[in-house]
Amino acid sequence: FPSHDNVSQRDAAKKGESLTTGRAGFVRKLVQNAFGTFFSSATYAKRPDVMDLYSSTNMMLAVDKPKDLAEAIKRGGVPMQQIVATMLTKDGQYIRRERTFAGISYATVDAEVDKKTAENMATALRDILAFSRAKQIVVKQMQKQFDKEAKRAVEGGEKTTIQSSNFGSRMHTLIDQMLLSLKTPDSIRHAIDRLKAGEKVVLTVSNTMGSFLSDYADENNIEVGQEMDLSFADLYLRYLEKERIITIKGPNNTKIKHRLTDEELGPTLTARFNQLKDQIRNSGFGSAPVSPIDFMHTELRKAGYKTEEITGRKNTIDYRGGKPILASRSAKISDRVKAVKDFNNGDADVIILN
């Protein structure tokens, strides 16, 4: 590495990573042997263990060895990072650039939703949560029975334990999915209004529902091209059924999946489970599309607009023919780059991303 006339330039500098990788060590050698260095990064100080990458700056004046930089920054935390950034700026070694948002407004638009559907969905979620909590009592009783039968203390001191799902930990995800789905029709109307006004539209979603579509297709042996009559009722019924599944963990890390029988649940909880199934089936979630992104594509294209997408999902639902059909899409980097180019050059009117 000649050191008298070369300049090392690093874009997305934080990807230099730590000294533990071969690539990172190679990058640091380039820095050490360069006559000049230039780093470009929006989050250069995100990880303390990357800070030794910037050993060519005046940060090195504070330590004896480059590897000591990481520990010094880590101990000082965010205040230390702020002080270092300020001092580097004063020394002319740190140039901060920020794009102005002058003239940009953030206007939150209220979405009109089907209130009855929203109330039915919220009620179903509350009832599943109540069932889940009641089921935990049954699981605790089963664990106590294991203890009484001396099945908990086995060879090697290992224990037999029962694990069950906790609907409360998943509920926030379902609420996000519910809200996104409920807002989809009005979001499409708003997008069309902005398009008619001559604006370009970017629609962002918090959940693609991609994993759910893939899992549901696998569990029900649905192939691409086949009908996939799927609704939020199916999604809620799936989570309700999961509440009856427990995992019995035994010696040598053996695990057995077990569905709680009616006898184990008891007559009250069994009746409640069956009542919930009927309630969900008859609640009328029809106005909420289970795949909001595909519903957006379909309705916007019906209106004559071209749409693109940047997500990692591979399974989709084709709503065009009236009956929902399972379809697939490519999620390669090249496809994402093309989507951006098409949107920027006018070949696409709308881009949807997560």
Short mmCIF file of C-alpha atoms in Angstrom, two decimals:
data_model
loop_
_atom_site.label_atom_id
_atom_site.label_comp_id
_atom_site.label_asym_id
_atom_site.label_seq_id
_atom_site.Cartn_x
_atom_site.Cartn_y
_atom_site.Cartn_z
CA PHE A 1 0.00 0.00 0.00
CA PRO A 2 1.86 3.17 -1.11
CA SER A 3 1.32 5.90 1.44
CA HIS A 4 2.59 9.04 -0.31
CA ASP A 5 -0.16 9.79 -2.81
CA ASN A 6 -3.21 7.56 -2.33
CA VAL A 7 -6.56 8.50 -0.80
CA SER A 8 -8.94 5.94 0.70
CA GLN A 9 -12.63 6.73 0.33
CA ARG A 10 -15.32 4.76 2.14
CA ASP A 11 -19.04 5.09 1.41
CA ALA A 12 -21.44 3.68 4.03
CA ALA A 13 -18.40 3.61 6.30
CA LYS A 14 -20.07 1.88 9.23
CA LYS A 15 -20.03 -1.33 7.17
CA GLY A 16 -16.33 -1.53 8.00
CA GLU A 17 -17.52 -3.56 11.01
CA SER A 18 -15.29 -4.62 13.88
CA LEU A 19 -11.76 -5.95 13.97
CA THR A 20 -13.05 -9.51 14.35
CA THR A 21 -13.66 -9.99 10.62
CA GLY A 22 -11.11 -10.39 7.85
CA ARG A 23 -12.75 -7.79 5.66
CA ALA A 24 -12.70 -5.24 8.49
CA GLY A 25 -9.01 -5.84 9.14
CA PHE A 26 -8.24 -5.34 5.46
CA VAL A 27 -10.16 -2.04 5.43
CA ARG A 28 -8.25 -0.81 8.45
CA LYS A 29 -4.94 -1.56 6.73
CA LEU A 30 -6.08 0.57 3.83
CA VAL A 31 -6.84 3.41 6.24
CA GLN A 32 -3.52 3.11 8.05
CA ASN A 33 -1.49 3.16 4.82
CA ALA A 34 -3.41 5.89 3.03
CA PHE A 35 -2.13 9.44 2.61
CA GLY A 36 -5.69 10.73 3.05
CA THR A 37 -9.03 9.25 4.02
CA PHE A 38 -12.64 10.21 3.38
CA PHE A 39 -15.60 8.53 5.09
CA SER A 40 -19.26 8.95 4.17
CA SER A 41 -21.98 7.61 6.44
CA ALA A 42 -25.34 8.64 7.83
CA THR A 43 -24.76 6.56 10.99
CA TYR A 44 -20.99 6.45 11.37
CA ALA A 45 -21.13 6.28 15.20
CA LYS A 46 -24.00 3.80 15.47
CA ARG A 47 -21.73 1.04 16.78
CA PRO A 48 -18.84 1.79 19.18
CA ASP A 49 -16.80 -1.18 17.91
CA VAL A 50 -16.55 0.51 14.49
CA MET A 51 -14.95 3.69 15.82
CA ASP A 52 -11.38 2.43 15.42
CA LEU A 53 -12.03 2.54 11.67
CA TYR A 54 -11.63 6.33 11.96
CA SER A 55 -8.13 6.11 13.39
CA SER A 56 -6.88 8.62 10.81
CA THR A 57 -8.83 11.41 12.53
CA ASN A 58 -7.90 13.33 15.67
CA MET A 59 -9.80 10.79 17.74
CA MET A 60 -6.48 8.93 17.89
CA LEU A 61 -5.03 11.72 20.02
CA ALA A 62 -7.19 10.50 22.91
CA VAL A 63 -5.84 6.91 23.01
CA ASP A 64 -2.59 5.02 22.55
CA LYS A 65 -3.94 2.27 20.29
CA PRO A 66 -6.78 2.25 17.72
CA LYS A 67 -8.47 -0.67 19.45
CA ASP A 68 -8.92 1.48 22.58
CA LEU A 69 -11.26 3.85 20.72
CA ALA A 70 -14.17 1.42 20.77
CA GLU A 71 -14.09 0.96 24.54
CA ALA A 72 -13.71 4.69 25.18
CA ILE A 73 -16.73 5.54 23.02
CA LYS A 74 -18.76 2.68 24.48
CA ARG A 75 -18.15 3.82 28.05
CA GLY A 76 -19.00 7.41 27.26
CA GLY A 77 -22.23 6.49 25.49
CA VAL A 78 -24.25 9.00 23.48
CA PRO A 79 -22.82 12.06 25.34
CA MET A 80 -19.32 10.97 24.36
CA GLN A 81 -20.37 10.55 20.72
CA GLN A 82 -21.88 14.03 20.73
CA ILE A 83 -18.74 15.57 22.22
CA VAL A 84 -16.48 13.75 19.73
CA ALA A 85 -18.65 14.88 16.80
CA THR A 86 -18.50 18.49 17.99
CA MET A 87 -14.71 18.41 18.46
CA LEU A 88 -14.13 16.80 15.06
CA THR A 89 -16.30 19.50 13.50
CA LYS A 90 -14.21 22.23 15.14
CA ASP A 91 -11.06 20.55 13.82
CA GLY A 92 -12.51 20.55 10.29
CA GLN A 93 -12.51 16.77 10.11
CA TYR A 94 -16.26 16.23 10.33
CA ILE A 95 -18.63 17.85 7.84
CA ARG A 96 -22.32 17.53 8.64
CA ARG A 97 -24.83 17.71 5.80
CA GLU A 98 -28.58 17.72 6.27
CA ARG A 99 -31.22 18.03 3.56
CA THR A 100 -33.65 20.82 4.33
CA PHE A 101 -37.31 20.03 4.83
CA ALA A 102 -38.33 23.65 4.43
CA GLY A 103 -41.73 23.83 2.77
CA ILE A 104 -42.51 20.18 3.48
CA SER A 105 -45.70 19.66 5.47
CA TYR A 106 -46.68 16.62 7.49
CA ALA A 107 -50.46 16.49 7.35
CA THR A 108 -52.11 13.52 9.04
CA VAL A 109 -55.32 12.57 7.27
CA ASP A 110 -57.97 10.72 9.23
CA ALA A 111 -59.05 7.52 7.49
CA GLU A 112 -62.70 6.58 7.38
CA VAL A 113 -63.20 2.93 8.26
CA ASP A 114 -66.08 0.51 8.62
CA LYS A 115 -66.79 0.97 12.31
CA LYS A 116 -68.85 -2.21 12.65
CA THR A 117 -66.05 -4.30 11.17
CA ALA A 118 -63.52 -2.59 13.45
CA GLU A 119 -65.63 -3.30 16.53
CA ASN A 120 -66.13 -6.95 15.55
CA MET A 121 -62.41 -7.44 15.02
CA ALA A 122 -61.51 -5.72 18.30
CA THR A 123 -64.08 -7.80 20.19
CA ALA A 124 -62.66 -11.01 18.73
CA LEU A 125 -59.14 -10.01 19.80
CA ARG A 126 -60.28 -9.27 23.36
CA ASP A 127 -62.13 -12.58 23.59
CA ILE A 128 -59.17 -14.59 22.31
CA LEU A 129 -56.96 -12.85 24.88
CA ALA A 130 -59.43 -13.71 27.66
CA PHE A 131 -59.46 -17.36 26.50
CA SER A 132 -55.65 -17.40 26.42
CA ARG A 133 -55.44 -16.15 30.01
CA ALA A 134 -57.99 -18.70 31.20
CA LYS A 135 -56.08 -21.45 29.41
CA GLN A 136 -52.93 -20.53 31.33
CA ILE A 137 -54.67 -21.68 34.51
CA VAL A 138 -55.23 -25.09 32.92
CA VAL A 139 -51.58 -25.26 31.87
CA LYS A 140 -50.43 -24.43 35.41
CA GLN A 141 -52.62 -27.20 36.79
CA MET A 142 -51.12 -29.64 34.31
CA GLN A 143 -47.62 -28.59 35.40
CA LYS A 144 -48.54 -29.20 39.02
CA GLN A 145 -49.77 -32.66 38.05
CA PHE A 146 -46.41 -33.40 36.47
CA ASP A 147 -44.77 -32.41 39.74
CA LYS A 148 -47.04 -34.64 41.80
CA GLU A 149 -46.33 -37.63 39.60
CA ALA A 150 -42.60 -37.03 40.02
CA LYS A 151 -42.17 -36.56 36.28
CA ARG A 152 -40.38 -33.31 36.70
CA ALA A 153 -37.25 -34.72 38.31
CA VAL A 154 -35.72 -37.14 35.82
CA GLU A 155 -32.30 -38.49 34.95
CA GLY A 156 -29.53 -35.93 34.89
CA GLY A 157 -31.58 -33.47 36.89
CA GLU A 158 -33.49 -32.38 33.79
CA LYS A 159 -37.05 -31.23 34.18
CA THR A 160 -40.23 -31.78 32.21
CA THR A 161 -41.96 -28.49 31.60
CA ILE A 162 -45.01 -27.28 29.70
CA GLN A 163 -44.81 -24.27 27.42
CA SER A 164 -47.80 -22.58 25.86
CA SER A 165 -48.34 -19.61 23.58
CA ASN A 166 -49.08 -16.18 25.02
CA PHE A 167 -51.63 -14.41 22.84
CA GLY A 168 -50.95 -11.11 24.59
CA SER A 169 -47.42 -11.01 23.12
CA ARG A 170 -48.83 -11.37 19.59
CA MET A 171 -51.82 -9.13 19.98
CA HIS A 172 -50.02 -5.92 19.01
CA THR A 173 -49.06 -7.47 15.66
CA LEU A 174 -52.66 -8.42 14.95
CA ILE A 175 -53.83 -4.94 15.91
CA ASP A 176 -51.33 -3.44 13.43
CA GLN A 177 -52.58 -5.79 10.72
CA MET A 178 -56.19 -4.96 11.54
CA LEU A 179 -55.65 -1.20 11.43
CA LEU A 180 -53.72 -1.41 8.16
CA SER A 181 -56.44 -3.49 6.55
CA LEU A 182 -59.25 -1.24 7.78
CA LYS A 183 -57.52 1.87 6.45
CA THR A 184 -56.69 0.38 3.05
CA PRO A 185 -59.89 1.32 1.11
CA ASP A 186 -59.78 4.96 2.26
CA SER A 187 -56.02 5.13 1.65
CA ILE A 188 -56.64 4.05 -1.94
CA ARG A 189 -59.25 6.77 -2.37
CA HIS A 190 -56.84 9.35 -0.96
CA ALA A 191 -54.05 8.12 -3.27
CA ILE A 192 -56.31 8.44 -6.32
CA ASP A 193 -57.24 11.98 -5.28
CA ARG A 194 -53.56 12.95 -5.08
CA LEU A 195 -52.81 11.27 -8.41
CA LYS A 196 -55.62 13.23 -10.06
CA ALA A 197 -54.03 16.36 -8.61
CA GLY A 198 -50.87 15.53 -10.55
CA GLU A 199 -48.81 14.23 -7.64
CA LYS A 200 -46.73 11.07 -7.34
CA VAL A 201 -47.77 8.72 -4.54
CA VAL A 202 -45.73 6.58 -2.14
CA LEU A 203 -47.75 4.19 0.02
CA THR A 204 -46.00 2.67 3.03
CA VAL A 205 -47.26 -0.27 5.06
CA SER A 206 -46.05 -1.65 8.38
CA ASN A 207 -46.81 -5.29 7.53
CA THR A 208 -46.84 -7.11 4.19
CA MET A 209 -48.70 -10.19 5.53
CA GLY A 210 -46.21 -12.16 3.43
CA SER A 211 -45.28 -14.73 6.08
CA PHE A 212 -48.93 -15.35 6.95
CA LEU A 213 -49.82 -16.00 3.31
CA SER A 214 -46.89 -18.39 2.91
CA ASP A 215 -47.67 -20.29 6.13
CA TYR A 216 -51.38 -20.55 5.32
CA ALA A 217 -50.64 -21.83 1.83
CA ASP A 218 -48.20 -24.45 3.17
CA GLU A 219 -50.56 -25.63 5.90
CA ASN A 220 -53.47 -26.00 3.47
CA ASN A 221 -51.46 -27.36 0.51
CA ILE A 222 -52.41 -24.43 -1.72
CA GLU A 223 -50.23 -24.06 -4.80
CA VAL A 224 -49.56 -20.95 -6.88
CA GLY A 225 -52.46 -20.52 -9.29
CA GLN A 226 -55.02 -22.08 -6.97
CA GLU A 227 -57.86 -20.26 -5.22
CA MET A 228 -57.00 -18.87 -1.80
CA ASP A 229 -60.25 -17.82 -0.19
CA LEU A 230 -58.68 -16.23 2.85
CA SER A 231 -60.07 -13.69 5.30
CA PHE A 232 -59.32 -12.12 8.66
CA ALA A 233 -61.69 -14.67 10.14
CA ASP A 234 -59.26 -17.40 9.00
CA LEU A 235 -56.38 -15.47 10.55
CA TYR A 236 -58.16 -15.10 13.91
CA LEU A 237 -59.28 -18.74 13.90
CA ARG A 238 -55.68 -19.75 13.29
CA TYR A 239 -54.50 -17.83 16.35
CA LEU A 240 -57.38 -19.18 18.44
CA GLU A 241 -56.40 -22.73 17.52
CA LYS A 242 -52.77 -22.01 18.45
CA GLU A 243 -53.95 -21.31 21.99
CA ARG A 244 -54.76 -25.00 22.36
CA ILE A 245 -51.27 -26.10 21.35
CA ILE A 246 -48.72 -26.67 24.09
CA THR A 247 -45.14 -27.92 24.00
CA ILE A 248 -44.05 -30.54 26.52
CA LYS A 249 -40.29 -30.28 26.96
CA GLY A 250 -38.75 -33.42 28.44
CA PRO A 251 -35.32 -34.96 29.10
CA ASN A 252 -32.53 -34.59 26.55
CA ASN A 253 -34.28 -31.53 25.15
CA THR A 254 -37.10 -33.62 23.66
CA LYS A 255 -40.15 -31.61 22.64
CA ILE A 256 -43.66 -32.88 21.98
CA LYS A 257 -46.45 -30.77 20.51
CA HIS A 258 -49.79 -31.49 22.12
CA ARG A 259 -53.27 -30.11 21.45
CA LEU A 260 -55.24 -29.62 24.64
CA THR A 261 -58.20 -32.00 24.60
CA ASP A 262 -61.73 -31.02 25.58
CA GLU A 263 -61.28 -33.01 28.78
CA GLU A 264 -58.09 -31.12 29.66
CA LEU A 265 -59.70 -27.75 28.95
CA GLY A 266 -62.82 -28.63 30.90
CA PRO A 267 -66.45 -28.08 29.88
CA THR A 268 -66.48 -24.32 30.49
CA LEU A 269 -63.40 -23.48 28.40
CA THR A 270 -64.34 -25.98 25.70
CA ALA A 271 -67.74 -24.37 25.35
CA ARG A 272 -66.11 -20.94 25.26
CA PHE A 273 -63.68 -22.10 22.55
CA ASN A 274 -66.51 -23.37 20.34
CA GLN A 275 -68.52 -20.21 20.97
CA LEU A 276 -65.53 -18.08 19.93
CA LYS A 277 -65.11 -20.07 16.71
CA ASP A 278 -68.73 -19.45 15.76
CA GLN A 279 -68.48 -15.80 16.77
CA ILE A 280 -65.42 -15.20 14.59
CA ARG A 281 -66.92 -17.02 11.61
CA ASN A 282 -70.08 -14.92 11.78
CA SER A 283 -68.56 -11.57 12.73
CA GLY A 284 -68.36 -10.19 9.20
CA PHE A 285 -64.74 -9.21 8.59
CA GLY A 286 -65.42 -9.14 4.84
CA SER A 287 -64.65 -5.45 4.30
CA ALA A 288 -61.06 -5.88 5.56
CA PRO A 289 -58.71 -7.31 2.87
CA VAL A 290 -56.31 -9.85 4.32
CA SER A 291 -53.59 -8.76 1.86
CA PRO A 292 -53.72 -4.94 1.83
CA ILE A 293 -50.81 -4.49 -0.61
CA ASP A 294 -52.41 -6.68 -3.26
CA PHE A 295 -55.75 -4.94 -2.74
CA MET A 296 -53.99 -1.60 -3.28
CA HIS A 297 -52.35 -2.84 -6.49
CA THR A 298 -55.65 -4.18 -7.83
CA GLU A 299 -57.79 -1.12 -7.11
CA LEU A 300 -55.18 1.40 -8.30
CA ARG A 301 -54.60 -0.51 -11.53
CA LYS A 302 -58.36 -0.71 -12.07
CA ALA A 303 -58.34 3.08 -11.86
CA GLY A 304 -55.76 3.19 -14.66
CA TYR A 305 -52.57 3.77 -12.67
CA LYS A 306 -49.30 1.84 -12.83
CA THR A 307 -47.96 0.55 -9.52
CA GLU A 308 -44.66 -0.86 -8.30
CA GLU A 309 -43.57 -2.46 -5.03
CA ILE A 310 -40.47 -2.68 -2.86
CA THR A 311 -40.89 -5.46 -0.28
CA GLY A 312 -39.30 -8.81 0.45
CA ARG A 313 -42.48 -10.88 0.19
CA LYS A 314 -42.71 -13.68 -2.36
CA ASN A 315 -46.35 -14.80 -2.12
CA THR A 316 -49.21 -12.55 -3.17
CA ILE A 317 -52.96 -12.71 -3.78
CA ASP A 318 -54.40 -11.91 -7.19
CA TYR A 319 -57.75 -10.20 -6.68
CA ARG A 320 -58.35 -9.32 -10.34
CA GLY A 321 -60.71 -12.15 -11.24
CA GLY A 322 -63.09 -11.77 -8.33
CA LYS A 323 -61.86 -14.95 -6.65
CA PRO A 324 -58.54 -14.54 -4.80
CA ILE A 325 -55.77 -16.61 -6.40
CA LEU A 326 -52.41 -17.40 -4.81
CA ALA A 327 -49.62 -15.87 -6.91
CA SER A 328 -45.89 -15.26 -6.56
CA ARG A 329 -43.49 -12.39 -7.17
CA SER A 330 -39.74 -11.86 -7.37
CA ALA A 331 -38.10 -9.92 -4.54
CA LYS A 332 -34.60 -9.65 -6.03
CA ILE A 333 -32.52 -6.52 -5.53
CA SER A 334 -32.63 -5.93 -9.28
CA ASP A 335 -36.44 -5.85 -9.15
CA ARG A 336 -36.37 -3.28 -6.37
CA VAL A 337 -33.93 -1.11 -8.30
CA LYS A 338 -36.17 -1.32 -11.37
CA ALA A 339 -39.19 -0.31 -9.27
CA VAL A 340 -37.39 2.83 -8.09
CA LYS A 341 -36.24 3.70 -11.62
CA ASP A 342 -39.74 3.22 -13.03
CA PHE A 343 -41.21 5.44 -10.34
CA ASN A 344 -38.60 8.15 -10.81
CA ASN A 345 -38.77 8.24 -14.60
CA GLY A 346 -42.57 8.21 -14.78
CA ASP A 347 -43.19 4.62 -15.87
CA ALA A 348 -44.94 3.99 -12.53
CA ASP A 349 -47.41 6.32 -10.81
CA VAL A 350 -47.42 4.68 -7.37
CA ILE A 351 -44.81 2.79 -5.37
CA ILE A 352 -45.72 0.65 -2.36
CA LEU A 353 -43.08 -0.21 0.23
CA ASN A 354 -42.68 -1.39 3.80
#
